[in-house]
Amino acid sequence: MKILITGGAGFIGSAVVRLALARGYRVVNLDALTYAGNLANLDDIAADPGYRFVQADIRDRAALARVFAEEVPGAVMHLAAESHVDRSIDGPAAFVETNLVGTFNLLEAARAHWQGVGRPEAFRFHHISTDEVFGALGPEGRFTEDTGYDPRSPYSATKAGSDHLVRAWGATYGLPVVLSNSSNNYGPRQFPEKLIPVVILNALAGRPIPVYGDGADTRDWLFVEDHAEALLQVLERGEPGRSYNIGAEAELRNIDLVRFLCAELDRLCPEAAPHDRLIAFVPDRPGHDRRYAIDPGRIAAELGWRPSVSVEEGLRRTLRWYLDNEDWWRPLLQRDGVGRRLGAGA
Ligand code: NAD
């Protein structure tokens, strides 16, 4: 079976491409290569005979029609998105165009294509989304698939809108859709402007490590390879029309996460210890959500998915990867606004 994966040159998309190829799928990676897309994420599999890369933009309907006609995929996994909350506050237009209009274009291209494939009932459109669509939690409770939508940033609002479009195309046109909403991912190849790479790279450079507000904001962390495994299970066995929350039950306050990474760095690079002297509290960003937490009960009960690593082990692997792969991250610091953004996090 051939899967069309959008956004496959990004952080999560590249992990999904790698895993899908390892499972024997043929993969077409459709990616516009924005500032966040990086073909170096796929160096190890680029020559795989089951893999093909197509540079195309989901805002371009004609290009999408061509790709569906030429590739005839049996499934779509839609990850292409503008994904950085801070950028969505500075410039929301690109988020509306890619996350909302781009998703609409992809749904329309998939709808025109799906009836003509060999077994239309086996076709799947899997939309990959975030728990940020549910808004913020207080100290108690977790997001379930029945939690009401309450997005609060331009990023989460456009992702929420795209979730609604996908559900509507399932209900109205019968397109076999599945959705998943995951918590914050971390792991190798995450773009340097996101929180965990910012902490690691600033600590290595001896720069201040910015922590928003009082540091008590809480995120639920999911190792990217565990997410990729969950996504393939949702694609293969998820029920059409249904959504699945994906999380590893690994809540950490931002300040505790930063202190954990600093302590690990003290062990690995004792000459620069203590790294926590670099922690610098910065003013909170507007509308910052206090706490996210996922209840992964449905995906555990219905699909049997469980995370394979603890958050401590996943963070150690991630740290080790950034220490060993400076030739991957160093060139990215020159990209559009990234150097400046190392002063922030997300
Ligand atoms: P990323 O920013 O690392 O990658 C996004 C990819 O999409 C890039 O390769 C980029 O080139 C591509 N892209 C952007 N606009 C495009 C367009 N118009 N046409 C074609 N390609 C385009 O993002 P990520 O962190 O890997 O996230 C992937 C998906 O997972 C997103 O949909 C995001 O909303 C969702 N998600 C991410 C997280 C997280 O913690 N990173 C958590 C939950 C859900």
CSV table of C-alpha atoms and ligand atoms in Angstrom, one decimal:
chain,number,residue,atom,x,y,z
A,1,MET,CA,0.0,0.0,0.0
A,2,LYS,CA,1.2,3.5,-0.8
A,3,ILE,CA,0.8,6.3,1.8
A,4,LEU,CA,0.9,9.9,0.9
A,5,ILE,CA,2.4,11.7,3.9
A,6,THR,CA,2.3,15.5,4.0
A,7,GLY,CA,4.9,17.3,6.0
A,8,GLY,CA,7.2,14.3,5.9
A,9,ALA,CA,10.3,16.6,6.0
A,10,GLY,CA,9.3,18.0,9.4
A,11,PHE,CA,10.0,16.7,12.9
A,12,ILE,CA,7.2,14.2,13.4
A,13,GLY,CA,6.6,13.6,9.7
A,14,SER,CA,10.1,12.3,9.2
A,15,ALA,CA,9.7,9.9,12.0
A,16,VAL,CA,6.5,8.6,10.5
A,17,VAL,CA,8.1,8.3,7.0
A,18,ARG,CA,10.9,6.3,8.5
A,19,LEU,CA,8.6,3.9,10.4
A,20,ALA,CA,6.2,3.4,7.5
A,21,LEU,CA,9.0,2.4,5.2
A,22,ALA,CA,10.4,0.0,7.9
A,23,ARG,CA,6.9,-1.5,8.0
A,24,GLY,CA,7.0,-2.2,4.2
A,25,TYR,CA,4.7,0.7,3.0
A,26,ARG,CA,5.6,2.7,0.0
A,27,VAL,CA,5.7,6.4,0.9
A,28,VAL,CA,5.3,9.6,-1.1
A,29,ASN,CA,6.4,12.5,1.0
A,30,LEU,CA,4.7,15.7,-0.1
A,31,ASP,CA,6.3,18.8,1.6
A,32,ALA,CA,6.8,22.4,0.6
A,33,LEU,CA,10.1,22.7,2.5
A,34,THR,CA,9.2,25.8,4.5
A,35,TYR,CA,11.8,27.0,7.0
A,36,ALA,CA,10.8,24.0,9.2
A,37,GLY,CA,11.1,21.3,6.5
A,38,ASN,CA,14.5,19.7,6.2
A,39,LEU,CA,15.4,16.9,3.8
A,40,ALA,CA,18.4,16.1,6.0
A,41,ASN,CA,15.8,14.6,8.4
A,42,LEU,CA,15.5,11.8,5.8
A,43,ASP,CA,19.1,11.3,4.7
A,44,ASP,CA,19.2,7.7,5.9
A,45,ILE,CA,16.1,6.6,3.9
A,46,ALA,CA,16.3,8.9,0.8
A,47,ALA,CA,17.6,6.1,-1.4
A,48,ASP,CA,15.0,3.5,-0.3
A,49,PRO,CA,13.2,2.2,-3.4
A,50,GLY,CA,9.9,2.5,-1.6
A,51,TYR,CA,10.3,6.3,-1.0
A,52,ARG,CA,9.6,9.3,-3.2
A,53,PHE,CA,9.8,13.0,-2.4
A,54,VAL,CA,7.6,15.5,-4.1
A,55,GLN,CA,8.1,19.2,-3.3
A,56,ALA,CA,4.6,20.7,-3.4
A,57,ASP,CA,2.5,23.1,-1.3
A,58,ILE,CA,-0.9,22.1,0.1
A,59,ARG,CA,-2.0,25.7,-0.7
A,60,ASP,CA,-1.7,24.7,-4.4
A,61,ARG,CA,-4.8,22.8,-5.5
A,62,ALA,CA,-3.5,22.0,-9.0
A,63,ALA,CA,-0.3,20.5,-7.6
A,64,LEU,CA,-2.3,18.3,-5.2
A,65,ALA,CA,-4.5,17.0,-8.0
A,66,ARG,CA,-1.4,16.1,-10.0
A,67,VAL,CA,0.2,14.3,-7.1
A,68,PHE,CA,-3.0,12.2,-6.4
A,69,ALA,CA,-3.3,11.4,-10.1
A,70,GLU,CA,0.3,10.3,-10.5
A,71,GLU,CA,0.8,8.5,-7.2
A,72,VAL,CA,-2.6,6.9,-6.6
A,73,PRO,CA,-2.2,6.6,-2.8
A,74,GLY,CA,-4.3,4.2,-0.8
A,75,ALA,CA,-4.1,6.4,2.3
A,76,VAL,CA,-3.1,10.0,3.4
A,77,MET,CA,-1.4,10.9,6.6
A,78,HIS,CA,-1.7,14.7,6.9
A,79,LEU,CA,1.0,16.3,9.0
A,80,ALA,CA,1.9,19.4,7.0
A,81,ALA,CA,1.2,22.5,9.0
A,82,GLU,CA,2.6,25.7,10.4
A,83,SER,CA,3.4,24.4,13.9
A,84,HIS,CA,5.0,27.0,16.1
A,85,VAL,CA,2.8,28.9,18.5
A,86,ASP,CA,5.0,32.0,18.9
A,87,ARG,CA,5.2,32.4,15.1
A,88,SER,CA,1.4,32.2,15.0
A,89,ILE,CA,1.2,35.1,17.3
A,90,ASP,CA,3.6,37.2,15.2
A,91,GLY,CA,2.1,36.2,11.8
A,92,PRO,CA,-1.2,34.3,11.8
A,93,ALA,CA,-1.8,34.6,8.1
A,94,ALA,CA,0.4,31.7,7.1
A,95,PHE,CA,-1.4,29.5,9.7
A,96,VAL,CA,-4.8,30.2,8.2
A,97,GLU,CA,-3.5,29.6,4.7
A,98,THR,CA,-1.7,26.3,5.4
A,99,ASN,CA,-3.6,24.8,8.3
A,100,LEU,CA,-7.1,25.7,7.3
A,101,VAL,CA,-7.1,26.4,3.5
A,102,GLY,CA,-4.4,23.8,2.9
A,103,THR,CA,-6.3,21.1,4.8
A,104,PHE,CA,-9.4,22.0,2.8
A,105,ASN,CA,-7.5,21.7,-0.5
A,106,LEU,CA,-6.1,18.3,0.6
A,107,LEU,CA,-9.6,17.0,1.6
A,108,GLU,CA,-11.0,18.1,-1.8
A,109,ALA,CA,-8.1,16.4,-3.7
A,110,ALA,CA,-8.6,13.2,-1.6
A,111,ARG,CA,-12.3,13.3,-2.1
A,112,ALA,CA,-11.9,13.6,-5.9
A,113,HIS,CA,-9.4,10.7,-5.9
A,114,TRP,CA,-10.8,8.2,-3.3
A,115,GLN,CA,-13.9,7.0,-5.1
A,116,GLY,CA,-11.7,5.9,-8.0
A,117,VAL,CA,-9.2,3.8,-6.1
A,118,GLY,CA,-9.5,0.0,-6.1
A,119,ARG,CA,-11.1,-0.4,-2.7
A,120,PRO,CA,-12.6,3.0,-1.7
A,121,GLU,CA,-13.8,1.6,1.6
A,122,ALA,CA,-10.2,0.8,2.6
A,123,PHE,CA,-9.0,4.3,1.8
A,124,ARG,CA,-8.1,6.4,4.9
A,125,PHE,CA,-7.5,10.1,5.4
A,126,HIS,CA,-5.7,10.4,8.7
A,127,HIS,CA,-5.5,14.0,10.1
A,128,ILE,CA,-2.8,14.6,12.6
A,129,SER,CA,-3.6,17.2,15.2
A,130,THR,CA,-2.8,18.6,18.6
A,131,ASP,CA,-4.3,18.6,22.1
A,132,GLU,CA,-4.0,22.4,22.1
A,133,VAL,CA,-7.4,22.5,20.3
A,134,PHE,CA,-8.9,21.6,23.7
A,135,GLY,CA,-7.6,24.8,25.4
A,136,ALA,CA,-6.1,24.8,28.9
A,137,LEU,CA,-6.7,22.7,32.0
A,138,GLY,CA,-6.7,23.7,35.6
A,139,PRO,CA,-4.7,21.6,38.1
A,140,GLU,CA,-7.1,18.6,37.7
A,141,GLY,CA,-8.5,16.6,34.9
A,142,ARG,CA,-7.3,15.4,31.5
A,143,PHE,CA,-8.4,15.9,27.9
A,144,THR,CA,-10.5,13.0,26.5
A,145,GLU,CA,-11.9,12.7,22.9
A,146,ASP,CA,-15.2,14.2,24.2
A,147,THR,CA,-13.6,17.4,25.7
A,148,GLY,CA,-15.1,20.5,24.0
A,149,TYR,CA,-12.9,22.5,21.7
A,150,ASP,CA,-11.5,25.8,23.2
A,151,PRO,CA,-8.5,26.9,21.1
A,152,ARG,CA,-6.7,30.0,22.4
A,153,SER,CA,-3.8,30.8,20.0
A,154,PRO,CA,-3.9,31.4,16.3
A,155,TYR,CA,-2.0,28.0,15.9
A,156,SER,CA,-4.5,26.0,17.9
A,157,ALA,CA,-7.5,27.8,16.4
A,158,THR,CA,-6.4,26.9,12.9
A,159,LYS,CA,-5.7,23.3,13.9
A,160,ALA,CA,-9.2,23.1,15.6
A,161,GLY,CA,-10.7,24.5,12.3
A,162,SER,CA,-8.9,21.8,10.3
A,163,ASP,CA,-10.2,19.1,12.7
A,164,HIS,CA,-13.7,20.3,12.1
A,165,LEU,CA,-13.2,20.3,8.3
A,166,VAL,CA,-11.9,16.7,8.4
A,167,ARG,CA,-14.9,15.5,10.5
A,168,ALA,CA,-17.3,17.3,8.2
A,169,TRP,CA,-15.8,15.7,5.1
A,170,GLY,CA,-16.3,12.3,6.8
A,171,ALA,CA,-19.9,13.0,7.8
A,172,THR,CA,-21.0,14.9,4.7
A,173,TYR,CA,-19.2,13.1,1.9
A,174,GLY,CA,-18.4,9.8,3.5
A,175,LEU,CA,-14.7,10.2,3.1
A,176,PRO,CA,-13.1,7.6,5.5
A,177,VAL,CA,-11.4,9.9,7.9
A,178,VAL,CA,-9.6,9.2,11.2
A,179,LEU,CA,-8.2,11.9,13.5
A,180,SER,CA,-5.6,12.0,16.3
A,181,ASN,CA,-4.8,14.7,18.8
A,182,SER,CA,-1.5,14.3,20.6
A,183,SER,CA,0.3,16.1,23.4
A,184,ASN,CA,3.7,17.9,23.0
A,185,ASN,CA,6.3,15.8,21.2
A,186,TYR,CA,10.0,15.8,21.8
A,187,GLY,CA,12.9,13.8,20.4
A,188,PRO,CA,15.6,13.8,17.7
A,189,ARG,CA,15.3,16.3,14.8
A,190,GLN,CA,13.0,18.7,16.5
A,191,PHE,CA,13.5,22.2,15.0
A,192,PRO,CA,15.8,24.3,17.2
A,193,GLU,CA,13.2,26.9,18.1
A,194,LYS,CA,11.0,24.5,20.2
A,195,LEU,CA,11.4,24.4,24.0
A,196,ILE,CA,13.5,21.3,24.5
A,197,PRO,CA,16.1,22.1,21.7
A,198,VAL,CA,16.2,25.7,22.9
A,199,VAL,CA,17.1,24.4,26.4
A,200,ILE,CA,19.8,22.1,25.1
A,201,LEU,CA,21.3,24.4,22.6
A,202,ASN,CA,21.3,27.4,24.8
A,203,ALA,CA,22.8,25.4,27.7
A,204,LEU,CA,25.6,24.1,25.4
A,205,ALA,CA,26.4,27.6,24.2
A,206,GLY,CA,26.3,29.1,27.7
A,207,ARG,CA,23.4,31.3,26.8
A,208,PRO,CA,20.5,32.1,29.2
A,209,ILE,CA,17.8,29.4,29.1
A,210,PRO,CA,14.5,31.2,28.9
A,211,VAL,CA,11.5,29.9,31.0
A,212,TYR,CA,8.2,31.6,30.5
A,213,GLY,CA,6.4,33.1,33.5
A,214,ASP,CA,6.9,31.3,36.8
A,215,GLY,CA,7.9,28.0,35.1
A,216,ALA,CA,4.9,26.2,36.5
A,217,ASP,CA,3.1,25.7,33.1
A,218,THR,CA,2.7,21.9,32.7
A,219,ARG,CA,3.0,19.9,29.5
A,220,ASP,CA,2.4,16.2,28.8
A,221,TRP,CA,5.5,14.9,26.9
A,222,LEU,CA,5.4,12.3,24.1
A,223,PHE,CA,8.5,10.8,22.5
A,224,VAL,CA,8.3,11.3,18.8
A,225,GLU,CA,9.0,7.6,17.9
A,226,ASP,CA,6.2,6.5,20.2
A,227,HIS,CA,3.9,9.0,18.5
A,228,ALA,CA,4.9,7.6,15.0
A,229,GLU,CA,4.0,4.1,16.2
A,230,ALA,CA,0.7,5.3,17.5
A,231,LEU,CA,-0.1,7.1,14.3
A,232,LEU,CA,0.5,4.0,12.2
A,233,GLN,CA,-1.8,2.0,14.5
A,234,VAL,CA,-4.5,4.6,14.1
A,235,LEU,CA,-4.1,4.5,10.4
A,236,GLU,CA,-4.3,0.8,10.2
A,237,ARG,CA,-6.9,0.0,12.8
A,238,GLY,CA,-8.7,3.2,13.8
A,239,GLU,CA,-12.4,3.3,13.2
A,240,PRO,CA,-13.5,5.7,10.4
A,241,GLY,CA,-15.0,8.9,11.8
A,242,ARG,CA,-13.3,8.4,15.2
A,243,SER,CA,-10.6,10.4,16.9
A,244,TYR,CA,-7.8,9.1,19.2
A,245,ASN,CA,-6.0,11.1,21.9
A,246,ILE,CA,-2.3,10.2,22.1
A,247,GLY,CA,-0.2,10.9,25.2
A,248,ALA,CA,2.3,9.1,27.4
A,249,GLU,CA,1.0,10.2,30.8
A,250,ALA,CA,4.2,12.2,31.3
A,251,GLU,CA,3.3,15.5,32.8
A,252,LEU,CA,6.2,17.9,33.7
A,253,ARG,CA,6.2,21.5,34.8
A,254,ASN,CA,8.4,23.5,32.5
A,255,ILE,CA,10.9,24.3,35.2
A,256,ASP,CA,11.2,20.7,36.3
A,257,LEU,CA,11.9,19.7,32.6
A,258,VAL,CA,14.5,22.3,32.3
A,259,ARG,CA,16.2,21.3,35.6
A,260,PHE,CA,16.2,17.7,34.6
A,261,LEU,CA,18.0,18.5,31.3
A,262,CYS,CA,20.4,20.7,33.2
A,263,ALA,CA,21.2,17.9,35.6
A,264,GLU,CA,21.8,15.5,32.7
A,265,LEU,CA,24.1,18.0,31.0
A,266,ASP,CA,26.0,18.4,34.3
A,267,ARG,CA,26.7,14.7,34.2
A,268,LEU,CA,27.7,14.7,30.5
A,269,CYS,CA,29.5,18.0,30.4
A,270,PRO,CA,30.8,18.5,34.0
A,271,GLU,CA,33.3,21.2,32.9
A,272,ALA,CA,30.3,23.6,32.3
A,273,ALA,CA,28.3,22.6,35.4
A,274,PRO,CA,26.1,23.7,37.0
A,275,HIS,CA,23.9,24.4,33.9
A,276,ASP,CA,20.9,25.6,35.9
A,277,ARG,CA,22.7,28.9,36.7
A,278,LEU,CA,21.7,29.8,33.1
A,279,ILE,CA,17.9,29.6,33.8
A,280,ALA,CA,16.3,33.0,33.2
A,281,PHE,CA,12.6,33.6,33.7
A,282,VAL,CA,11.0,35.7,30.9
A,283,PRO,CA,7.6,37.4,30.7
A,284,ASP,CA,4.8,34.9,29.8
A,285,ARG,CA,3.5,34.9,26.2
A,286,PRO,CA,-0.1,36.2,25.6
A,287,GLY,CA,-2.8,33.6,26.2
A,288,HIS,CA,-0.3,31.0,27.4
A,289,ASP,CA,-2.2,27.8,28.4
A,290,ARG,CA,-1.4,26.7,32.0
A,291,ARG,CA,-1.7,22.9,31.7
A,292,TYR,CA,-2.3,20.2,29.0
A,293,ALA,CA,-2.8,16.6,29.8
A,294,ILE,CA,-4.0,13.7,27.7
A,295,ASP,CA,-6.1,10.8,28.8
A,296,PRO,CA,-4.9,8.0,26.4
A,297,GLY,CA,-7.5,5.5,27.6
A,298,ARG,CA,-9.2,5.1,24.2
A,299,ILE,CA,-6.1,4.3,22.1
A,300,ALA,CA,-4.8,2.0,24.9
A,301,ALA,CA,-8.1,0.1,25.2
A,302,GLU,CA,-9.1,-0.1,21.5
A,303,LEU,CA,-5.8,-0.3,19.7
A,304,GLY,CA,-3.5,-1.6,22.5
A,305,TRP,CA,-1.0,1.2,22.0
A,306,ARG,CA,1.4,2.0,24.9
A,307,PRO,CA,4.5,4.3,24.9
A,308,SER,CA,7.8,2.4,24.8
A,309,VAL,CA,10.0,4.7,26.8
A,310,SER,CA,9.7,6.7,30.0
A,311,VAL,CA,10.0,10.5,29.7
A,312,GLU,CA,13.4,10.3,31.5
A,313,GLU,CA,14.7,7.8,29.1
A,314,GLY,CA,13.3,9.7,26.1
A,315,LEU,CA,14.8,13.0,27.3
A,316,ARG,CA,18.2,11.3,27.8
A,317,ARG,CA,18.1,9.9,24.2
A,318,THR,CA,17.1,13.3,22.9
A,319,LEU,CA,19.9,15.1,24.7
A,320,ARG,CA,22.5,12.5,23.5
A,321,TRP,CA,21.2,13.0,19.9
A,322,TYR,CA,21.7,16.7,19.9
A,323,LEU,CA,25.2,16.3,21.4
A,324,ASP,CA,26.1,13.9,18.6
A,325,ASN,CA,24.5,15.8,15.7
A,326,GLU,CA,25.8,19.3,15.7
A,327,ASP,CA,26.1,19.1,11.9
A,328,TRP,CA,22.3,18.7,11.8
A,329,TRP,CA,21.3,21.6,14.0
A,330,ARG,CA,24.1,24.2,13.4
A,331,PRO,CA,23.1,25.1,9.8
A,332,LEU,CA,19.4,25.5,11.0
A,333,LEU,CA,20.4,28.4,13.3
A,334,GLN,CA,20.9,30.5,10.2
A,335,ARG,CA,17.3,30.0,9.0
A,336,ASP,CA,14.6,32.7,9.1
A,337,GLY,CA,14.5,34.2,12.5
A,338,VAL,CA,15.7,31.1,14.4
A,339,GLY,CA,18.8,32.7,16.0
A,340,ARG,CA,16.5,35.4,17.5
A,341,ARG,CA,13.9,32.9,18.6
A,342,LEU,CA,16.4,30.9,20.6
A,343,GLY,CA,15.6,33.6,23.2
A,344,ALA,CA,12.1,32.2,23.4
A,345,GLY,CA,10.5,28.7,23.7
A,346,ALA,CA,7.3,26.8,23.0
B,1,NAD,P1,7.2,20.8,11.7
B,1,NAD,O1,7.0,22.3,11.7
B,1,NAD,O2,8.5,20.2,12.2
B,1,NAD,O3,7.0,20.2,10.3
B,1,NAD,C1,5.9,20.7,9.4
B,1,NAD,C2,6.3,20.3,8.0
B,1,NAD,O4,5.2,20.7,7.2
B,1,NAD,C3,7.6,20.9,7.5
B,1,NAD,O5,8.3,19.9,6.8
B,1,NAD,C4,7.1,21.9,6.5
B,1,NAD,O6,8.0,22.1,5.4
B,1,NAD,C5,5.8,21.3,6.0
B,1,NAD,N1,4.8,22.3,5.5
B,1,NAD,C6,4.5,23.5,6.2
B,1,NAD,N2,3.6,24.2,5.4
B,1,NAD,C7,3.4,23.5,4.3
B,1,NAD,C8,2.6,23.6,3.1
B,1,NAD,N3,1.9,24.7,2.9
B,1,NAD,N4,2.6,22.7,2.2
B,1,NAD,C9,3.4,21.5,2.3
B,1,NAD,N5,4.2,21.3,3.4
B,1,NAD,C10,4.2,22.3,4.3
B,1,NAD,O7,6.0,20.3,12.6
B,1,NAD,P2,5.8,19.0,13.5
B,1,NAD,O8,6.2,19.4,14.9
B,1,NAD,O9,6.5,17.8,12.9
B,1,NAD,O10,4.3,18.7,13.5
B,1,NAD,C11,3.7,17.9,12.5
B,1,NAD,C12,2.2,17.9,12.7
B,1,NAD,O11,1.9,17.4,14.0
B,1,NAD,C13,1.5,19.3,12.6
B,1,NAD,O12,0.3,19.1,11.9
B,1,NAD,C14,1.3,19.6,14.1
B,1,NAD,O13,0.1,20.5,14.2
B,1,NAD,C15,1.0,18.3,14.7
B,1,NAD,N6,1.4,18.2,16.1
B,1,NAD,C16,2.6,18.5,16.5
B,1,NAD,C17,3.0,18.4,17.9
B,1,NAD,C18,4.3,18.7,18.4
B,1,NAD,O14,4.6,18.7,19.6
B,1,NAD,N7,5.3,19.0,17.5
B,1,NAD,C19,2.0,17.9,18.8
B,1,NAD,C20,0.8,17.5,18.3
B,1,NAD,C21,0.5,17.6,16.9
